[in-house]
Coordinates of N, CA, C and O in Angstrom, one line a residue:
M1 N -109.1 226.8 -27.1 CA -109.9 225.7 -26.6 C -109.8 225.7 -25.1 O -108.7 225.8 -24.5
K2 N -110.9 225.6 -24.4 CA -110.9 225.5 -22.9 C -111.1 224.0 -22.6 O -112.2 223.5 -22.8
I3 N -110.1 223.4 -22.0 CA -110.1 222.0 -21.7 C -110.2 221.9 -20.2 O -109.5 222.5 -19.5
A4 N -111.1 221.0 -19.8 CA -111.3 220.7 -18.4 C -111.6 219.3 -18.1 O -112.2 218.6 -19.0
V5 N -111.1 218.8 -17.0 CA -111.3 217.4 -16.6 C -112.0 217.5 -15.2 O -111.4 218.2 -14.3
R6 N -113.1 216.8 -15.0 CA -113.7 216.8 -13.7 C -114.1 215.4 -13.3 O -114.3 214.5 -14.2
E7 N -114.1 215.2 -12.0 CA -114.5 213.9 -11.5 C -116.0 213.7 -11.7 O -116.8 214.7 -11.5
A8 N -116.4 212.6 -12.2 CA -117.9 212.3 -12.4 C -118.6 212.0 -11.2 O -118.1 211.5 -10.2
S9 N -119.9 212.3 -11.2 CA -120.8 211.9 -10.1 C -121.8 210.9 -10.6 O -121.8 210.6 -11.8
I10 N -122.6 210.3 -9.7 CA -123.6 209.3 -10.1 C -124.5 209.9 -11.2 O -125.0 209.2 -12.1
E11 N -124.8 211.2 -11.1 CA -125.7 211.8 -12.1 C -125.2 211.8 -13.5 O -125.9 212.0 -14.4
D12 N -123.9 211.5 -13.6 CA -123.2 211.5 -14.9 C -123.3 210.1 -15.6 O -122.7 210.0 -16.7
A13 N -123.9 209.1 -15.0 CA -123.8 207.8 -15.5 C -124.4 207.7 -17.0 O -123.7 207.1 -17.8
R14 N -125.5 208.3 -17.3 CA -126.0 208.3 -18.6 C -125.1 209.0 -19.6 O -124.9 208.5 -20.7
L15 N -124.5 210.1 -19.2 CA -123.6 210.8 -20.1 C -122.4 210.0 -20.4 O -121.9 209.9 -21.6
I16 N -121.8 209.3 -19.4 CA -120.6 208.5 -19.6 C -120.9 207.3 -20.5 O -120.1 207.0 -21.4
A17 N -122.1 206.7 -20.3 CA -122.4 205.6 -21.2 C -122.5 206.1 -22.6 O -122.0 205.4 -23.5
D18 N -123.2 207.2 -22.8 CA -123.3 207.8 -24.2 C -121.9 208.1 -24.8 O -121.7 207.8 -25.9
L19 N -121.1 208.8 -24.0 CA -119.7 209.1 -24.5 C -119.0 207.8 -24.8 O -118.3 207.8 -25.9
T20 N -119.1 206.8 -24.0 CA -118.3 205.5 -24.3 C -118.8 204.9 -25.6 O -118.0 204.6 -26.5
R21 N -120.2 204.8 -25.8 CA -120.7 204.2 -27.0 C -120.3 205.0 -28.2 O -119.8 204.5 -29.3
K22 N -120.3 206.3 -28.1 CA -119.9 207.2 -29.3 C -118.4 207.1 -29.6 O -118.0 207.1 -30.7
S23 N -117.6 207.0 -28.5 CA -116.2 207.0 -28.7 C -115.7 205.7 -29.3 O -114.7 205.6 -29.9
W24 N -116.5 204.6 -29.0 CA -116.1 203.3 -29.5 C -116.6 203.0 -30.9 O -116.2 202.1 -31.6
A25 N -117.7 203.7 -31.3 CA -118.3 203.5 -32.6 C -117.3 203.7 -33.8 O -116.6 204.6 -33.9
G26 N -117.2 202.7 -34.6 CA -116.3 202.7 -35.8 C -114.9 202.5 -35.5 O -114.1 202.4 -36.4
K27 N -114.5 202.4 -34.2 CA -113.1 202.2 -33.8 C -112.8 200.8 -33.2 O -111.7 200.3 -33.4
C28 N -113.8 200.3 -32.6 CA -113.7 199.0 -31.9 C -114.5 197.9 -32.5 O -115.6 198.2 -33.0
P29 N -114.1 196.7 -32.4 CA -114.9 195.6 -33.0 C -116.3 195.5 -32.4 O -116.4 195.9 -31.2
P30 N -117.2 195.0 -33.1 CA -118.6 194.9 -32.5 C -118.7 194.1 -31.3 O -119.7 194.3 -30.5
T31 N -117.7 193.2 -31.0 CA -117.8 192.4 -29.8 C -117.3 193.2 -28.6 O -117.6 192.7 -27.4
A32 N -116.8 194.3 -28.7 CA -116.3 195.1 -27.6 C -117.4 195.5 -26.7 O -118.5 196.0 -27.2
Q33 N -117.3 195.4 -25.4 CA -118.4 195.6 -24.4 C -118.8 197.1 -24.4 O -119.9 197.4 -24.0
G34 N -117.9 198.0 -24.7 CA -118.2 199.4 -24.7 C -119.3 199.8 -25.6 O -120.1 200.8 -25.3
H35 N -119.6 199.0 -26.6 CA -120.7 199.3 -27.5 C -122.0 199.1 -26.8 O -123.0 199.7 -27.3
R36 N -122.0 198.3 -25.8 CA -123.3 198.0 -25.1 C -123.4 198.7 -23.7 O -124.2 198.3 -22.9
D37 N -122.5 199.7 -23.5 CA -122.5 200.4 -22.2 C -123.9 201.0 -21.9 O -124.5 201.6 -22.8
T38 N -124.3 200.9 -20.7 CA -125.6 201.5 -20.3 C -125.3 202.3 -19.0 O -124.3 202.1 -18.3
W39 N -126.3 203.1 -18.7 CA -126.1 203.9 -17.4 C -126.1 202.9 -16.2 O -125.5 203.3 -15.2
V40 N -126.7 201.8 -16.3 CA -126.7 200.8 -15.2 C -125.3 200.3 -14.9 O -124.8 200.3 -13.8
N41 N -124.5 199.9 -16.0 CA -123.1 199.4 -15.7 C -122.2 200.6 -15.3 O -121.3 200.4 -14.5
V42 N -122.4 201.8 -15.9 CA -121.6 202.9 -15.5 C -121.9 203.3 -14.0 O -121.0 203.5 -13.3
N43 N -123.2 203.2 -13.6 CA -123.5 203.5 -12.3 C -122.8 202.5 -11.3 O -122.3 202.9 -10.3
E44 N -122.8 201.3 -11.7 CA -122.0 200.3 -10.9 C -120.5 200.6 -10.8 O -119.9 200.6 -9.8
D45 N -120.0 201.0 -12.0 CA -118.5 201.4 -12.0 C -118.3 202.6 -11.1 O -117.3 202.6 -10.4
L46 N -119.2 203.5 -11.1 CA -119.0 204.7 -10.3 C -119.1 204.4 -8.8 O -118.4 205.0 -8.0
H47 N -119.9 203.4 -8.5 CA -120.0 203.0 -7.1 C -118.8 202.3 -6.6 O -118.3 202.4 -5.5
N48 N -118.2 201.5 -7.5 CA -117.0 200.7 -7.2 C -115.7 201.4 -7.3 O -114.7 201.1 -6.7
G49 N -115.7 202.4 -8.2 CA -114.4 203.2 -8.4 C -114.8 204.6 -8.7 O -115.2 205.3 -7.8
G50 N -114.6 205.0 -9.9 CA -114.9 206.4 -10.3 C -114.7 206.7 -11.8 O -114.4 205.7 -12.5
A51 N -114.8 207.9 -12.2 CA -114.6 208.3 -13.6 C -114.3 209.8 -13.6 O -114.5 210.6 -12.7
F52 N -113.7 210.1 -14.8 CA -113.4 211.5 -15.1 C -114.1 211.8 -16.4 O -114.2 210.9 -17.3
I53 N -114.6 213.0 -16.6 CA -115.2 213.5 -17.8 C -114.3 214.6 -18.3 O -114.0 215.6 -17.6
L54 N -114.0 214.6 -19.6 CA -113.2 215.6 -20.3 C -114.2 216.5 -21.0 O -115.0 216.0 -21.8
T55 N -114.1 217.8 -20.9 CA -114.9 218.7 -21.7 C -114.0 219.7 -22.4 O -112.9 220.0 -22.0
V56 N -114.4 220.1 -23.6 CA -113.7 221.0 -24.4 C -114.7 222.1 -24.7 O -115.8 221.9 -25.3
D57 N -114.4 223.3 -24.3 CA -115.3 224.4 -24.4 C -116.7 224.1 -23.9 O -117.8 224.3 -24.5
D58 N -116.7 223.4 -22.7 CA -117.9 223.0 -22.0 C -118.7 221.9 -22.7 O -119.8 221.6 -22.3
I59 N -118.2 221.3 -23.8 CA -118.8 220.2 -24.5 C -118.2 218.9 -24.0 O -117.0 218.7 -24.1
P60 N -119.0 217.9 -23.5 CA -118.4 216.6 -23.1 C -117.8 216.0 -24.3 O -118.4 215.8 -25.4
A61 N -116.5 215.6 -24.1 CA -115.7 215.1 -25.3 C -115.2 213.7 -25.0 O -114.9 213.0 -26.0
G62 N -115.1 213.3 -23.8 CA -114.6 211.9 -23.5 C -114.6 211.6 -22.0 O -115.0 212.4 -21.2
S63 N -114.3 210.4 -21.7 CA -114.3 209.9 -20.3 C -113.3 208.8 -20.1 O -112.8 208.2 -21.1
L64 N -113.1 208.5 -18.8 CA -112.2 207.4 -18.4 C -112.8 206.9 -17.1 O -113.2 207.8 -16.3
R65 N -112.7 205.6 -16.8 CA -113.2 205.1 -15.6 C -112.1 204.3 -14.9 O -111.1 203.9 -15.6
W66 N -112.2 204.1 -13.6 CA -111.3 203.2 -12.9 C -112.0 202.5 -11.8 O -113.1 202.9 -11.4
A67 N -111.4 201.4 -11.4 CA -112.0 200.6 -10.3 C -110.8 199.8 -9.6 O -109.8 199.5 -10.3
P68 N -110.9 199.6 -8.4 CA -109.9 198.8 -7.7 C -110.0 197.3 -8.1 O -111.1 196.8 -8.5
L69 N -108.8 196.6 -8.1 CA -108.9 195.2 -8.4 C -109.6 194.5 -7.2 O -109.5 194.9 -6.1
D70 N -110.3 193.5 -7.5 CA -111.0 192.7 -6.5 C -110.0 192.2 -5.4 O -110.3 192.2 -4.2
E71 N -108.9 191.8 -5.9 CA -107.9 191.2 -4.9 C -107.0 192.1 -4.3 O -106.3 191.8 -3.3
D72 N -106.9 193.4 -4.7 CA -106.1 194.4 -4.1 C -106.6 195.8 -4.3 O -106.4 196.3 -5.5
D73 N -107.1 196.4 -3.3 CA -107.7 197.7 -3.6 C -106.7 198.9 -3.6 O -107.1 200.0 -3.8
H74 N -105.4 198.5 -3.6 CA -104.3 199.5 -3.8 C -103.8 199.5 -5.2 O -102.8 200.1 -5.5
I75 N -104.5 198.7 -6.1 CA -104.2 198.7 -7.5 C -105.5 199.0 -8.2 O -106.6 198.4 -8.0
W76 N -105.5 200.0 -9.1 CA -106.6 200.4 -9.9 C -106.4 200.0 -11.3 O -105.4 200.0 -11.9
K77 N -107.5 199.5 -11.9 CA -107.5 199.2 -13.3 C -108.2 200.4 -14.0 O -109.3 200.9 -13.6
I78 N -107.6 200.9 -15.1 CA -108.2 202.0 -15.9 C -109.1 201.3 -16.9 O -108.7 200.3 -17.6
R79 N -110.2 201.9 -17.1 CA -111.2 201.3 -18.0 C -111.8 202.3 -18.9 O -112.1 203.4 -18.5
R80 N -112.1 201.9 -20.1 CA -112.9 202.6 -21.1 C -112.6 204.1 -21.3 O -113.4 204.9 -21.4
L81 N -111.3 204.3 -21.5 CA -110.8 205.6 -21.9 C -111.3 205.8 -23.4 O -111.1 205.0 -24.2
G82 N -111.9 206.9 -23.6 CA -112.4 207.2 -25.0 C -112.8 208.6 -25.2 O -113.2 209.3 -24.3
L83 N -112.6 209.1 -26.5 CA -113.0 210.4 -26.9 C -113.9 210.3 -28.1 O -113.7 209.4 -29.0
I84 N -115.0 211.1 -28.1 CA -115.9 211.0 -29.3 C -115.1 211.5 -30.5 O -114.2 212.3 -30.4
P85 N -115.5 211.0 -31.7 CA -114.8 211.3 -32.9 C -114.4 212.8 -33.2 O -113.3 213.1 -33.7
A86 N -115.3 213.7 -32.9 CA -115.0 215.1 -33.2 C -113.8 215.6 -32.4 O -113.2 216.6 -32.8
F87 N -113.4 214.9 -31.4 CA -112.3 215.4 -30.6 C -111.0 214.5 -30.7 O -110.0 214.7 -30.0
C88 N -111.1 213.5 -31.5 CA -109.9 212.6 -31.7 C -108.8 213.3 -32.5 O -109.1 214.2 -33.3
G89 N -107.6 212.8 -32.2 CA -106.5 213.4 -33.0 C -106.0 214.7 -32.5 O -105.2 215.4 -33.2
K90 N -106.4 215.2 -31.3 CA -106.1 216.5 -30.8 C -105.3 216.4 -29.5 O -105.1 217.4 -28.8
K91 N -104.8 215.2 -29.3 CA -103.9 214.9 -28.1 C -104.7 215.3 -26.8 O -104.1 215.8 -25.8
L92 N -105.9 215.0 -26.7 CA -106.7 215.3 -25.5 C -106.7 214.1 -24.5 O -107.0 214.4 -23.3
S93 N -106.5 212.9 -25.0 CA -106.4 211.8 -24.0 C -105.4 212.0 -22.9 O -105.6 211.5 -21.8
Q94 N -104.4 212.7 -23.2 CA -103.3 212.9 -22.2 C -103.9 213.6 -20.9 O -103.4 213.4 -19.8
H95 N -104.9 214.4 -21.1 CA -105.5 215.1 -19.9 C -106.2 214.1 -19.0 O -106.1 214.2 -17.8
L96 N -106.9 213.1 -19.6 CA -107.5 212.1 -18.8 C -106.4 211.2 -18.1 O -106.6 210.8 -16.9
I97 N -105.4 210.8 -18.8 CA -104.3 210.0 -18.3 C -103.6 210.7 -17.1 O -103.4 210.2 -16.1
E98 N -103.3 212.0 -17.3 CA -102.7 212.8 -16.3 C -103.6 212.9 -15.0 O -103.2 212.8 -13.9
A99 N -104.9 213.0 -15.3 CA -105.9 213.2 -14.2 C -105.9 211.9 -13.3 O -105.9 212.0 -12.1
I100 N -105.9 210.7 -14.0 CA -106.0 209.5 -13.2 C -104.7 209.2 -12.5 O -104.7 208.7 -11.3
I101 N -103.6 209.5 -13.1 CA -102.3 209.3 -12.4 C -102.2 210.2 -11.1 O -101.9 209.8 -10.0
H102 N -102.6 211.5 -11.3 CA -102.6 212.4 -10.1 C -103.5 212.0 -9.1 O -103.2 212.0 -7.9
H103 N -104.8 211.6 -9.4 CA -105.8 211.2 -8.5 C -105.3 209.9 -7.7 O -105.5 209.8 -6.5
A104 N -104.8 209.0 -8.5 CA -104.3 207.7 -7.8 C -103.2 208.1 -6.8 O -103.1 207.5 -5.7
Q105 N -102.3 209.0 -7.1 CA -101.2 209.3 -6.2 C -101.8 210.0 -4.9 O -101.4 209.7 -3.8
L106 N -102.8 210.9 -5.1 CA -103.4 211.5 -4.0 C -104.1 210.5 -3.1 O -104.2 210.6 -1.9
C107 N -104.7 209.4 -3.7 CA -105.4 208.4 -3.0 C -104.4 207.3 -2.5 O -104.9 206.3 -1.9
E108 N -103.1 207.5 -2.6 CA -102.1 206.5 -2.2 C -102.2 205.1 -2.8 O -102.1 204.1 -2.1
I109 N -102.6 205.1 -4.1 CA -102.7 203.9 -4.8 C -101.3 203.5 -5.3 O -100.5 204.3 -5.7
N110 N -101.0 202.2 -5.2 CA -99.6 201.7 -5.5 C -99.4 201.5 -7.0 O -98.3 201.6 -7.5
E111 N -100.4 201.2 -7.7 CA -100.2 200.8 -9.1 C -101.5 201.0 -9.9 O -102.6 200.8 -9.4
L112 N -101.3 201.4 -11.2 CA -102.4 201.5 -12.2 C -102.2 200.4 -13.2 O -101.0 200.2 -13.6
R113 N -103.2 199.8 -13.7 CA -103.1 198.8 -14.7 C -104.2 199.1 -15.8 O -105.2 199.7 -15.5
L114 N -103.8 198.7 -17.0 CA -104.8 198.8 -18.1 C -104.5 197.7 -19.1 O -103.5 197.1 -19.1
Y115 N -105.5 197.5 -19.9 CA -105.3 196.5 -21.0 C -105.7 197.2 -22.3 O -106.6 198.0 -22.3
L116 N -105.1 196.8 -23.4 CA -105.4 197.3 -24.7 C -105.7 196.1 -25.6 O -104.9 195.2 -25.7
H117 N -106.8 196.2 -26.3 CA -107.0 195.2 -27.4 C -105.9 195.3 -28.4 O -105.4 196.4 -28.6
L118 N -105.7 194.3 -29.1 CA -104.6 194.3 -30.1 C -104.7 195.4 -31.2 O -103.8 195.9 -31.6
Y119 N -106.0 195.7 -31.5 CA -106.2 196.7 -32.5 C -105.8 198.1 -32.0 O -105.7 199.1 -32.7
L120 N -105.6 198.2 -30.7 CA -105.2 199.5 -30.0 C -103.7 199.5 -29.7 O -103.2 200.4 -29.0
E121 N -103.0 198.6 -30.2 CA -101.5 198.5 -29.9 C -100.8 199.8 -30.2 O -99.9 200.1 -29.4
P122 N -101.1 200.6 -31.2 CA -100.4 201.8 -31.4 C -100.5 202.8 -30.2 O -99.6 203.6 -30.0
L123 N -101.4 202.6 -29.3 CA -101.6 203.4 -28.1 C -100.6 203.1 -27.0 O -100.4 203.9 -26.1
T124 N -99.8 202.0 -27.2 CA -98.9 201.6 -26.1 C -97.8 202.7 -26.0 O -97.4 203.1 -24.8
S125 N -97.4 203.4 -27.0 CA -96.4 204.5 -26.9 C -97.0 205.7 -26.1 O -96.2 206.3 -25.4
L126 N -98.3 205.9 -26.3 CA -98.9 207.0 -25.5 C -98.7 206.7 -24.0 O -98.3 207.5 -23.2
Y127 N -99.1 205.5 -23.6 CA -99.1 205.1 -22.2 C -97.6 205.0 -21.7 O -97.3 205.4 -20.6
E128 N -96.7 204.5 -22.6 CA -95.3 204.5 -22.2 C -94.7 205.9 -21.9 O -93.9 206.0 -21.0
A129 N -95.2 206.9 -22.6 CA -94.8 208.2 -22.3 C -95.1 208.7 -20.9 O -94.5 209.6 -20.4
Y130 N -96.1 208.1 -20.3 CA -96.6 208.4 -18.9 C -96.0 207.4 -17.9 O -96.5 207.3 -16.8
G131 N -95.1 206.5 -18.3 CA -94.5 205.6 -17.4 C -95.1 204.3 -17.3 O -94.7 203.5 -16.4
F132 N -96.1 204.0 -18.1 CA -96.6 202.6 -18.1 C -95.7 201.7 -18.8 O -95.0 202.1 -19.8
E133 N -95.6 200.4 -18.4 CA -94.7 199.4 -19.0 C -95.6 198.2 -19.4 O -96.6 197.9 -18.7
L134 N -95.1 197.6 -20.4 CA -95.8 196.3 -20.8 C -95.6 195.3 -19.7 O -94.6 195.2 -19.0
A135 N -96.7 194.6 -19.4 CA -96.7 193.6 -18.3 C -97.4 192.3 -18.8 O -98.5 192.0 -18.3
P136 N -96.7 191.6 -19.6 CA -97.3 190.3 -20.1 C -97.5 189.3 -19.1 O -98.3 188.3 -19.3
E137 N -96.9 189.4 -17.9 CA -97.1 188.4 -16.8 C -98.5 188.6 -16.2 O -98.9 187.7 -15.5
I138 N -99.2 189.7 -16.4 CA -100.5 189.9 -15.8 C -101.5 189.3 -16.8 O -101.5 189.6 -18.0
E139 N -102.4 188.5 -16.2 CA -103.5 187.9 -17.0 C -104.7 188.7 -16.8 O -105.0 189.1 -15.7
F140 N -105.5 188.9 -17.8 CA -106.7 189.6 -17.7 C -107.8 188.6 -17.6 O -108.2 187.9 -18.6
S141 N -108.4 188.4 -16.4 CA -109.3 187.3 -16.1 C -110.7 187.4 -16.8 O -111.3 186.4 -17.0
T142 N -111.1 188.6 -17.1 CA -112.5 188.7 -17.6 C -112.6 188.9 -19.1 O -113.5 189.5 -19.6
R143 N -111.5 188.6 -19.8 CA -111.5 188.9 -21.2 C -112.4 188.0 -22.0 O -112.8 186.9 -21.6
N144 N -112.8 188.5 -23.2 CA -113.6 187.8 -24.1 C -112.7 186.7 -24.8 O -111.7 187.0 -25.5
T145 N -113.0 185.4 -24.6 CA -112.1 184.4 -25.1 C -112.2 184.2 -26.6 O -111.5 183.4 -27.2
L146 N -113.2 184.9 -27.2 CA -113.3 184.8 -28.7 C -112.3 185.7 -29.4 O -112.1 185.7 -30.6
E147 N -111.6 186.6 -28.6 CA -110.6 187.5 -29.1 C -109.2 187.2 -28.6 O -109.1 186.5 -27.6
P148 N -108.2 187.6 -29.3 CA -106.8 187.4 -28.8 C -106.6 188.1 -27.4 O -107.3 189.1 -27.1
P149 N -105.7 187.6 -26.6 CA -105.4 188.2 -25.3 C -105.0 189.7 -25.5 O -104.3 190.0 -26.5
P150 N -105.4 190.5 -24.6 CA -105.1 191.9 -24.7 C -103.6 192.2 -24.3 O -102.9 191.4 -23.7
I151 N -103.2 193.4 -24.6 CA -101.8 193.9 -24.2 C -102.0 194.5 -22.8 O -102.8 195.4 -22.6
M152 N -101.3 193.9 -21.8 CA -101.4 194.4 -20.4 C -100.3 195.4 -20.2 O -99.1 195.2 -20.6
M153 N -100.6 196.5 -19.4 CA -99.7 197.5 -19.1 C -99.9 197.9 -17.6 O -101.0 197.7 -17.1
R154 N -98.8 198.4 -17.0 CA -98.9 198.8 -15.6 C -98.0 200.0 -15.4 O -97.0 200.2 -16.1
K155 N -98.4 200.8 -14.3 CA -97.5 201.9 -13.9 C -97.5 201.8 -12.4 O -98.5 201.9 -11.7
V156 N -96.3 201.6 -11.8 CA -96.1 201.6 -10.4 C -95.9 203.1 -10.0 O -95.2 203.8 -10.6
L157 N -96.7 203.5 -9.0 CA -96.7 204.9 -8.6 C -95.8 205.1 -7.4 O -95.7 204.3 -6.5
D158 N -95.2 206.2 -7.4 CA -94.4 206.7 -6.2 C -95.3 207.5 -5.3 O -95.8 208.5 -5.7
I159 N -95.6 206.9 -4.2 CA -96.5 207.6 -3.3 C -95.7 208.1 -2.0 O -94.7 207.7 -1.8

């Protein structure tokens, strides 16, 4: 398998929206916003932050996005990490996680944050392996109030 991670460009907005919808299908509740991702919101995300695309043998397999917090641009939130079903269970997410950690360090970012819906709780151990810690003191301000509060995690970076 030839695995590659590349930084996305604005031209990738449609591809990323498609990857997100496919990667969330059947895994996330219908209320999850990723099901309704469009190139328009991805384009906005790319202008505000950025994204990585993971390919396997030159086939787009997944993506991850990030954006700075409104209140502190030295803290990035990781958003919408996902792999399409054909590539799940092959430990490929680690390539996207490693890419964002490395990129954040190069950009002298102080901290990475992410949230997991409760149905994704088993993934906490994956993130903990990369130095993320549970951070229940952080509130997720834009969450869907119809769902339980998400699991908040953070990684303080050595820059």
